[in-house]
Short mmCIF file of C-alpha atoms in Angstrom, two decimals:
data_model
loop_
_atom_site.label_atom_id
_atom_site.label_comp_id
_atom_site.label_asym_id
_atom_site.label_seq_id
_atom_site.Cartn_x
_atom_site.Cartn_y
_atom_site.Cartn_z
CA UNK A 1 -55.17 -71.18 -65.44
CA UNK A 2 -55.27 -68.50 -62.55
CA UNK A 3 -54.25 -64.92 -64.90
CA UNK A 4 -52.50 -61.92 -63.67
CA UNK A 5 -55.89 -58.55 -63.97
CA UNK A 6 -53.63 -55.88 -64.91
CA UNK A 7 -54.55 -52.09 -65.60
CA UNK A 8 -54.30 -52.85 -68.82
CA UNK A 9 -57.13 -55.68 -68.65
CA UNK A 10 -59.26 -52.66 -67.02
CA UNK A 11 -58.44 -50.20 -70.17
CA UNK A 12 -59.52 -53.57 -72.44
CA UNK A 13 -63.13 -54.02 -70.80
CA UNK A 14 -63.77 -50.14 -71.10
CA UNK A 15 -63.87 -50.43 -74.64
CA UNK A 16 -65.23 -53.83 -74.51
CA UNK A 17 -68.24 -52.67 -72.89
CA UNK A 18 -68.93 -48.97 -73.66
CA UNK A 19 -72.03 -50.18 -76.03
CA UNK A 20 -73.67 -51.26 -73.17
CA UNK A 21 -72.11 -49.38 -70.36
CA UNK A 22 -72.41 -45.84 -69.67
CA UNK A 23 -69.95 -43.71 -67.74
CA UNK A 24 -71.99 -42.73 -64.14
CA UNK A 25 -72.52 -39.00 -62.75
CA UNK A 26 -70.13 -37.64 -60.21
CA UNK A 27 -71.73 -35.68 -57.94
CA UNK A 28 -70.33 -33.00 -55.28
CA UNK A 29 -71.90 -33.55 -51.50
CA UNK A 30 -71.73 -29.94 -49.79
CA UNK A 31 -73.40 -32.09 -47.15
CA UNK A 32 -71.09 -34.73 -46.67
CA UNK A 33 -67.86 -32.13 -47.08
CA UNK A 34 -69.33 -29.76 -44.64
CA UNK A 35 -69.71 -33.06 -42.03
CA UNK A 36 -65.99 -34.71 -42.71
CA UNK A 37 -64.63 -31.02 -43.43
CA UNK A 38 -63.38 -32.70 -46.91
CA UNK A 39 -64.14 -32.52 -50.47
CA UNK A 40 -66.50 -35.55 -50.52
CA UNK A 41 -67.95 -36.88 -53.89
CA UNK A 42 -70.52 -39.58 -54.70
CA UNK A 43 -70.16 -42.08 -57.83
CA UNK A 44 -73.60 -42.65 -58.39
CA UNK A 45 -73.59 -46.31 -59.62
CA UNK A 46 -77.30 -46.59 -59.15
CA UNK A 47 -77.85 -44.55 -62.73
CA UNK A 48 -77.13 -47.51 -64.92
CA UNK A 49 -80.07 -49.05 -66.56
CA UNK A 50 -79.76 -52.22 -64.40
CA UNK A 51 -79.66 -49.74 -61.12
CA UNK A 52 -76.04 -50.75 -59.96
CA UNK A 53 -72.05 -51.26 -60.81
CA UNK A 54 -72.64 -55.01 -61.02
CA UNK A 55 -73.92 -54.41 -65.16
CA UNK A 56 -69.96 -53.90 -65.84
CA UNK A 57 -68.17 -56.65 -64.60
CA UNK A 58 -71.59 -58.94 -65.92
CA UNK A 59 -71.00 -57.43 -69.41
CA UNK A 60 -67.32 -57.67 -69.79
CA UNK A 61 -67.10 -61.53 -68.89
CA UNK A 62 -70.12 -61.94 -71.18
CA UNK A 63 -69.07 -59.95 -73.87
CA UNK A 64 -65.43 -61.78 -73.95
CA UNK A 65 -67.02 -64.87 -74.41
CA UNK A 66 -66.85 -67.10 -77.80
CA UNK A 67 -69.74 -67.14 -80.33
CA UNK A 68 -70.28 -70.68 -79.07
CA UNK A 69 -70.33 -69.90 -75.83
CA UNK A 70 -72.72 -67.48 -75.98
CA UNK A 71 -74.88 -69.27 -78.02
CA UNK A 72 -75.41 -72.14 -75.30
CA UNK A 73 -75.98 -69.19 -72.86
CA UNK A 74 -74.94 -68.57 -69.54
CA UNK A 75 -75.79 -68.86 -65.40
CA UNK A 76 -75.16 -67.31 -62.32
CA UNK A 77 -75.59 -67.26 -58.29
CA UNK A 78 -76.11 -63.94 -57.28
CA UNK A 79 -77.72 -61.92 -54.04
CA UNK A 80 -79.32 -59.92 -56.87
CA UNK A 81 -77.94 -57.28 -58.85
CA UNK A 82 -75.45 -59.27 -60.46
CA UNK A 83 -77.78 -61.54 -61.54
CA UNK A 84 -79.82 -58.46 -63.08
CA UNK A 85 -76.82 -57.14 -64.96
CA UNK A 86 -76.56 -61.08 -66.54
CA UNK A 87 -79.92 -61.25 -66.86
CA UNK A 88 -79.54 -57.25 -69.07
CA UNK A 89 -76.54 -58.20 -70.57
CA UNK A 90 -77.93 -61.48 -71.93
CA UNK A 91 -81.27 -59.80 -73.35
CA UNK A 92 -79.19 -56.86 -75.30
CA UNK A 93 -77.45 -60.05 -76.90
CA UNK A 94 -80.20 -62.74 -77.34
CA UNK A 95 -79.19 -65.51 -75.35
CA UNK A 96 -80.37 -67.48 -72.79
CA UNK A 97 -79.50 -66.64 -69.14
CA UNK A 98 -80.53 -69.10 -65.86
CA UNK A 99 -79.86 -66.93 -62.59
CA UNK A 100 -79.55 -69.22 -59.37
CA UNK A 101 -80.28 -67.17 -56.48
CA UNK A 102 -81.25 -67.70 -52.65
CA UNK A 103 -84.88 -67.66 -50.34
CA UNK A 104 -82.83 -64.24 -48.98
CA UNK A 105 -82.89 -62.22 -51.90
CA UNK A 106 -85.38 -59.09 -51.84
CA UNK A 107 -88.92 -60.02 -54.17
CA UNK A 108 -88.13 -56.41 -56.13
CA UNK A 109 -84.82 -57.82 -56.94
CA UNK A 110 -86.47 -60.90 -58.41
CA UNK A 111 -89.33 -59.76 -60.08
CA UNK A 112 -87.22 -56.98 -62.33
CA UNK A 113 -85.13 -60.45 -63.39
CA UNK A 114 -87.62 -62.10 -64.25
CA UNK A 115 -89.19 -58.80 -66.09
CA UNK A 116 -85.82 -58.81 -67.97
CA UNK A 117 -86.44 -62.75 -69.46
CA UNK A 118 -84.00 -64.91 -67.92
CA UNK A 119 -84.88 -67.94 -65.90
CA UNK A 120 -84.32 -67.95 -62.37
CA UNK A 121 -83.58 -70.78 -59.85
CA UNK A 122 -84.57 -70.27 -55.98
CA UNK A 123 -81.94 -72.63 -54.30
CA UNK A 124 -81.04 -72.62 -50.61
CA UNK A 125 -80.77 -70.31 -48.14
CA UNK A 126 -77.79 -68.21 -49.38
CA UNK A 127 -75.90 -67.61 -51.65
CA UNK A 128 -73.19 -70.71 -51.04
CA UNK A 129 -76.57 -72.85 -52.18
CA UNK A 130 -77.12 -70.63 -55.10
CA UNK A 131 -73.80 -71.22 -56.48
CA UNK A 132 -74.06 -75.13 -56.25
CA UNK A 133 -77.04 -75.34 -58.21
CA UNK A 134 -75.64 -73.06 -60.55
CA UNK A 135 -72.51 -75.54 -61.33
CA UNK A 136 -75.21 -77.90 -61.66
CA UNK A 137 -76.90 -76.54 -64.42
CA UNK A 138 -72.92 -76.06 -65.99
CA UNK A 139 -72.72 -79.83 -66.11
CA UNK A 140 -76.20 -80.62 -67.05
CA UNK A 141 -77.04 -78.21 -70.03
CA UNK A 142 -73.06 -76.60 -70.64
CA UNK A 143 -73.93 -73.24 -69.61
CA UNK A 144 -71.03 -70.97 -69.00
CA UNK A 145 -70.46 -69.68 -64.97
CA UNK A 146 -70.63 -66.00 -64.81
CA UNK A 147 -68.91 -65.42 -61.63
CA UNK A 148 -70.27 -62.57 -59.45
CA UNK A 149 -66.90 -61.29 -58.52
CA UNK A 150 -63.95 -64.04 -58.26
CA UNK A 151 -63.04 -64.26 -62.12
CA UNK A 152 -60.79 -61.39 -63.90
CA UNK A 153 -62.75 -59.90 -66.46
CA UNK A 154 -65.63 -59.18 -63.97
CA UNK A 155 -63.06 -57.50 -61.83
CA UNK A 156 -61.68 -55.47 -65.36
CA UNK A 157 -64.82 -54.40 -65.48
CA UNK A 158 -65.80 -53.39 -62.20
CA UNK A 159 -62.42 -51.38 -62.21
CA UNK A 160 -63.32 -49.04 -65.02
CA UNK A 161 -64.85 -46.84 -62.14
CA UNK A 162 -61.87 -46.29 -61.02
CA UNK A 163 -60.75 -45.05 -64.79
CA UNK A 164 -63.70 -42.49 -64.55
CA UNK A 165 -62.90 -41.38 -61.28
CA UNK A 166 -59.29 -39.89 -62.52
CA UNK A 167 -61.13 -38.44 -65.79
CA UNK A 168 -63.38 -36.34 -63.07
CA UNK A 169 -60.95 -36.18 -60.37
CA UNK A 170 -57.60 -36.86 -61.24
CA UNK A 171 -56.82 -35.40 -57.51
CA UNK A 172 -58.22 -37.89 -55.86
CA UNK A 173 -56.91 -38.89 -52.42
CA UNK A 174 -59.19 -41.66 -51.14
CA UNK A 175 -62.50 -43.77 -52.44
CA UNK A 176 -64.52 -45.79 -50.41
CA UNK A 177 -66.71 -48.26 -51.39
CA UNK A 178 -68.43 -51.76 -50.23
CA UNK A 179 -66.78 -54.74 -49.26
CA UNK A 180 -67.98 -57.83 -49.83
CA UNK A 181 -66.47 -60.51 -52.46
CA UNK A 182 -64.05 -57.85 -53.57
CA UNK A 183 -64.53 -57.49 -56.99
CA UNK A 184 -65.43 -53.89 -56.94
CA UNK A 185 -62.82 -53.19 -54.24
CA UNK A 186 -59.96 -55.43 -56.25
CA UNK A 187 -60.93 -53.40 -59.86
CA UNK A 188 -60.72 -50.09 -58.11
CA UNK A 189 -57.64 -50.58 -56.19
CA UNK A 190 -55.95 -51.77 -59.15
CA UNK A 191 -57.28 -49.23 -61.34
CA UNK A 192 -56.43 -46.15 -58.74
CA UNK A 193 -52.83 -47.36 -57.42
CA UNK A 194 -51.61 -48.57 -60.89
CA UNK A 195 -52.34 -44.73 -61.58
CA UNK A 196 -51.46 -42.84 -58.33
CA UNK A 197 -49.84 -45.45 -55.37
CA UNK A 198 -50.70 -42.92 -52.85
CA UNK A 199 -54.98 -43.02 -53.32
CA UNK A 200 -56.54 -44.68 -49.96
CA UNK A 201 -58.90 -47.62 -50.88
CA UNK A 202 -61.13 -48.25 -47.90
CA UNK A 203 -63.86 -51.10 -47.58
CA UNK A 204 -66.68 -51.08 -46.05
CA UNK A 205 -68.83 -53.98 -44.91
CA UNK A 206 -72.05 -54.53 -42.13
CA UNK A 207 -71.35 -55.52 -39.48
CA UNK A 208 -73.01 -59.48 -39.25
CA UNK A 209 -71.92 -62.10 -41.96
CA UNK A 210 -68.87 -60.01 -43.38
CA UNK A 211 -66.89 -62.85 -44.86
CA UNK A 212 -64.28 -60.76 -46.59
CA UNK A 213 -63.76 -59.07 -43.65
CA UNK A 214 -63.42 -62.35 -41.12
CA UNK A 215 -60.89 -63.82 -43.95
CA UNK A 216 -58.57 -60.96 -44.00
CA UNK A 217 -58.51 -61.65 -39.96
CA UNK A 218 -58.18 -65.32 -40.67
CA UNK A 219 -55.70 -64.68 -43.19
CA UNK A 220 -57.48 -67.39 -45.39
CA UNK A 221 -61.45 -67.58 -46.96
CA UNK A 222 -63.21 -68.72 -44.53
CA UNK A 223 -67.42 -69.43 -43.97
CA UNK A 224 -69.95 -67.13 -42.30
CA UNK A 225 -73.48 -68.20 -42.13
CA UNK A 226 -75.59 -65.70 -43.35
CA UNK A 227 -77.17 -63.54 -41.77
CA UNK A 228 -80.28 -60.62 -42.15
CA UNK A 229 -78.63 -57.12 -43.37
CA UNK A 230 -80.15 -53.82 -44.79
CA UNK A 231 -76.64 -54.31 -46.69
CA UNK A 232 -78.29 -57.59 -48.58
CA UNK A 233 -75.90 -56.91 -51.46
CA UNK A 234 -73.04 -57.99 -49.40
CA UNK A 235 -74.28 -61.09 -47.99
CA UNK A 236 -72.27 -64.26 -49.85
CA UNK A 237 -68.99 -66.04 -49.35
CA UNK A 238 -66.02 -65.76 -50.99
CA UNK A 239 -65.48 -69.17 -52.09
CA UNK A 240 -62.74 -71.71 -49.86
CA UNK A 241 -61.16 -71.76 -53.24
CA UNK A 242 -60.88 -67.90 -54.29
CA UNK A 243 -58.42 -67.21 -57.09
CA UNK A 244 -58.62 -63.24 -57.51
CA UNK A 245 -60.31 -61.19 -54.82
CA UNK A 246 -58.93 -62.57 -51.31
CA UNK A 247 -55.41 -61.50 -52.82
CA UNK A 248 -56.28 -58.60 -54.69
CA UNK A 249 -58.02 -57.16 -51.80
CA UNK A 250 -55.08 -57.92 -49.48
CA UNK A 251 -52.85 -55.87 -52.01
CA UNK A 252 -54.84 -52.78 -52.78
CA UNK A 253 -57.31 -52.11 -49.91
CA UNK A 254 -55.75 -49.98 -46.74
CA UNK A 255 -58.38 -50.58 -44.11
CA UNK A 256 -61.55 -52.15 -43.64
CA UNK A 257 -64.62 -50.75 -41.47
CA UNK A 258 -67.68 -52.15 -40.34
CA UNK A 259 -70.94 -50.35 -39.84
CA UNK A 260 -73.95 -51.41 -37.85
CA UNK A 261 -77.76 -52.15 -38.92
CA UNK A 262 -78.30 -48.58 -37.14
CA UNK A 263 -75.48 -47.23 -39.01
CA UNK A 264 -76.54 -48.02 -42.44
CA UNK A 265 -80.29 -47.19 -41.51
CA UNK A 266 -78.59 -43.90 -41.02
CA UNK A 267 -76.55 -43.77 -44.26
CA UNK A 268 -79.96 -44.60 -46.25
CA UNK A 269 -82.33 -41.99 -44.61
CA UNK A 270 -78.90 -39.16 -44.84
CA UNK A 271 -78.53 -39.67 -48.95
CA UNK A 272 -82.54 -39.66 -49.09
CA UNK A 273 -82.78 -36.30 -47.17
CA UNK A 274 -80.10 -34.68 -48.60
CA UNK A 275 -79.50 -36.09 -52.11
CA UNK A 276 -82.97 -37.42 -52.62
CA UNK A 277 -82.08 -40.64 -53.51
CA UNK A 278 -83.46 -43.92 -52.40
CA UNK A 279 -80.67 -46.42 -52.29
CA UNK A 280 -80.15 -50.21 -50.71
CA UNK A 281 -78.19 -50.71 -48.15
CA UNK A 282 -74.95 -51.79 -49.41
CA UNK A 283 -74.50 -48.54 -50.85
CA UNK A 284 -75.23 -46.89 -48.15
CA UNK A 285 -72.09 -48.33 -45.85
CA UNK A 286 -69.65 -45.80 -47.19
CA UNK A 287 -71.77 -42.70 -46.40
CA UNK A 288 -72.64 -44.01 -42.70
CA UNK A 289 -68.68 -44.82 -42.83
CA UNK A 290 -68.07 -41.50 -43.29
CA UNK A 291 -71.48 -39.76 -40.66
CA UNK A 292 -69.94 -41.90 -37.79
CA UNK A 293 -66.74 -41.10 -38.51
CA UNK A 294 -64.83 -44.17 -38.65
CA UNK A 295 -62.21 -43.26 -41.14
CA UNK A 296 -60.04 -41.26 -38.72
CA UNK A 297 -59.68 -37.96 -40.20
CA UNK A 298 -60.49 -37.91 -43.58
CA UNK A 299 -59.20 -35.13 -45.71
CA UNK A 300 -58.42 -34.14 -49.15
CA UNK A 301 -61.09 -35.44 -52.11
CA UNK A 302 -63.05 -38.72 -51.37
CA UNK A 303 -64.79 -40.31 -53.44
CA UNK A 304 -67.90 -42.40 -52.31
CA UNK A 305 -68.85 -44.79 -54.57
CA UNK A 306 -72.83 -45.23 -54.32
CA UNK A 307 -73.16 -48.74 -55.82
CA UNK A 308 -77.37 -49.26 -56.34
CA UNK A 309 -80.59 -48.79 -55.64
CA UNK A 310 -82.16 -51.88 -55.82
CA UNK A 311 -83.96 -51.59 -52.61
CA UNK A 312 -87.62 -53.10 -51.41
CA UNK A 313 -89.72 -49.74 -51.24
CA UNK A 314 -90.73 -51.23 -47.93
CA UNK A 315 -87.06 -52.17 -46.23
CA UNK A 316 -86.43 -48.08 -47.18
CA UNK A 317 -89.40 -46.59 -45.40
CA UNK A 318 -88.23 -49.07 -42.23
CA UNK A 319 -84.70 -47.87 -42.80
CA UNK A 320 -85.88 -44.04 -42.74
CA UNK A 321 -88.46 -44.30 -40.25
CA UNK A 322 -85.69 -46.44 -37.25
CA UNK A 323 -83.52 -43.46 -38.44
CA UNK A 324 -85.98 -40.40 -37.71
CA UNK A 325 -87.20 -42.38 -34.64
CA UNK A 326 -83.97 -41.95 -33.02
#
């Protein structure tokens, strides 16, 4: 049975989760304001203890889950930090967890995982593959599908950002985040226009294999064959089938932007030198959004929202170095 996600559903999953979930920093960019000549602000996601916004919607869906349920434990296909907030989630609560991922997905992804006690499954070459072994393992052993983004208590979850945004800004005029299934793009939206209609929601995906993106166009899900990113974390379809997002995302995002390998190369090295952070790729689309100006004319308070840090120490040093060598 397909369910209405209201703002109330968000408001739910904040108290649901706030034993495992911690609210994020906000932080001010001079930088960033003094470059788009408005307020800009980061949402560092990258602080929680799994290193990305992906532990909220994981531990909402878990955590709303019967005894029994839980008890028979739980799966998931994932490009890699959702499967690390199921794989978090499940240790605070003792149960099992399988995570079915891809050959793509970055080794430092994997091995923290694995460090974390679940059970992974390499399965195909993206995450499409992933996702049929992990319906697999539903029918064989009656483990329960944690969905990385189409299901609506992952997208309750992933919108109680948007509820700590208007605590720290409640003059917020735009946010800007990744696109890529559109479960952190759907929570936000709903979460910032149930509150104030007029906030700007803006998406941003790379530039190859952006399947939200080519839908939208299409004006239906379609495929996309995967392909190499920096922005790894938004590799993945959106399902033929989608229930939530594709809609959602219609409804609540204003525009959608793509940025180039060079581009996000750029974001990376720019929050490194500046805000001496090292973050993947994906979160770095908003801030190279913003560097190659491809918002228009931003103005007013944005919010960036900086969604992990999961990176492969060695993709960063590339990233930084093809930025410094141009």
């Amino acid at each position: 049975m397909i369910m209405n996600v209201t703002i109330h559903d968000i408001w739910k999953a904040r108290k649901r989760t706030s034993q495992i979930v911690k609210k994020t920093p906000f932080l001010y960019s001079s930088v960033l304001s003094d470059v788009t000549g408005a307020s800009v602000y980061l949402k560092l996601e990258n602080f929680h203890e799994t290193g990305a916004f992906k532990l909220r919607g994981a531990a909402n869906k878990i955590l709303s889950l019967t005894v029994d349920e839980q008890k028979r434990g739980v799966t998931t296909f994932s490009t890699g930090n959702h499967g690390l907030a199921v794989a978090y989630v499940a240790k605070q609560l003792g149960i099992r967890a399988v995570i079915c991922i891809s050959n793509r997905v970055p080794k430092a992804k994997v091995e923290r995982i694995r460090r974390l006690g679940a059970e992974i499954e390499v399965f195909g070459h993206g995450q499409d593959d992933a996702e049929k072994r992990c319906y697999q393992l539903q029918e064989e052993q009656g483990l329960t599908v944690i969905k990385p983004f189409d299901d609506p208590y992952v997208i309750a979850g992933q919108g109680t950002i948007g509820l700590e945004l208007l605590e720290d800004l409640p003059d917020l005029d735009m946010v800007v985040a990744g696109l890529s299934g559109g479960g952190l793009i759907s929570g936000l939206g709903l979460a910032l226009k149930s509150t104030h209609p007029g906030i700007q929601v803006i998406g941003v995906s790379m530039e190859h294999g952006a399947v939200m993106y080519e839908s939208l166009k299409a004006g239906k899900p379609v495929i996309l064959d995967e392909q190499e990113t920096l922005a790894d974390s938004l590799l993945g379809g959106i399902g033929l089938d989608n229930q939530y997002t594709f809609r959602m995302v219609q409804q609540y995002m204003d525009q959608a932007i793509l940025v180039s390998e060079e581009e996000i190369a750029e974001g990376m090295a720019y929050i490194f030198e500046n805000h001496r952070m090292a973050v993947e790729g994906a979160a770095a689309v908003g801030v190279a959004a913003l560097l190659r100006k491809k918002i228009g004319k931003p103005n007013g308070n944005i919010a960036v929202v900086i969604s992990g840090c999961n990176v492969d120490i060695s993709a960063h040093l590339n990233a930084v170095q093809k930025y410094i060598s141009h």
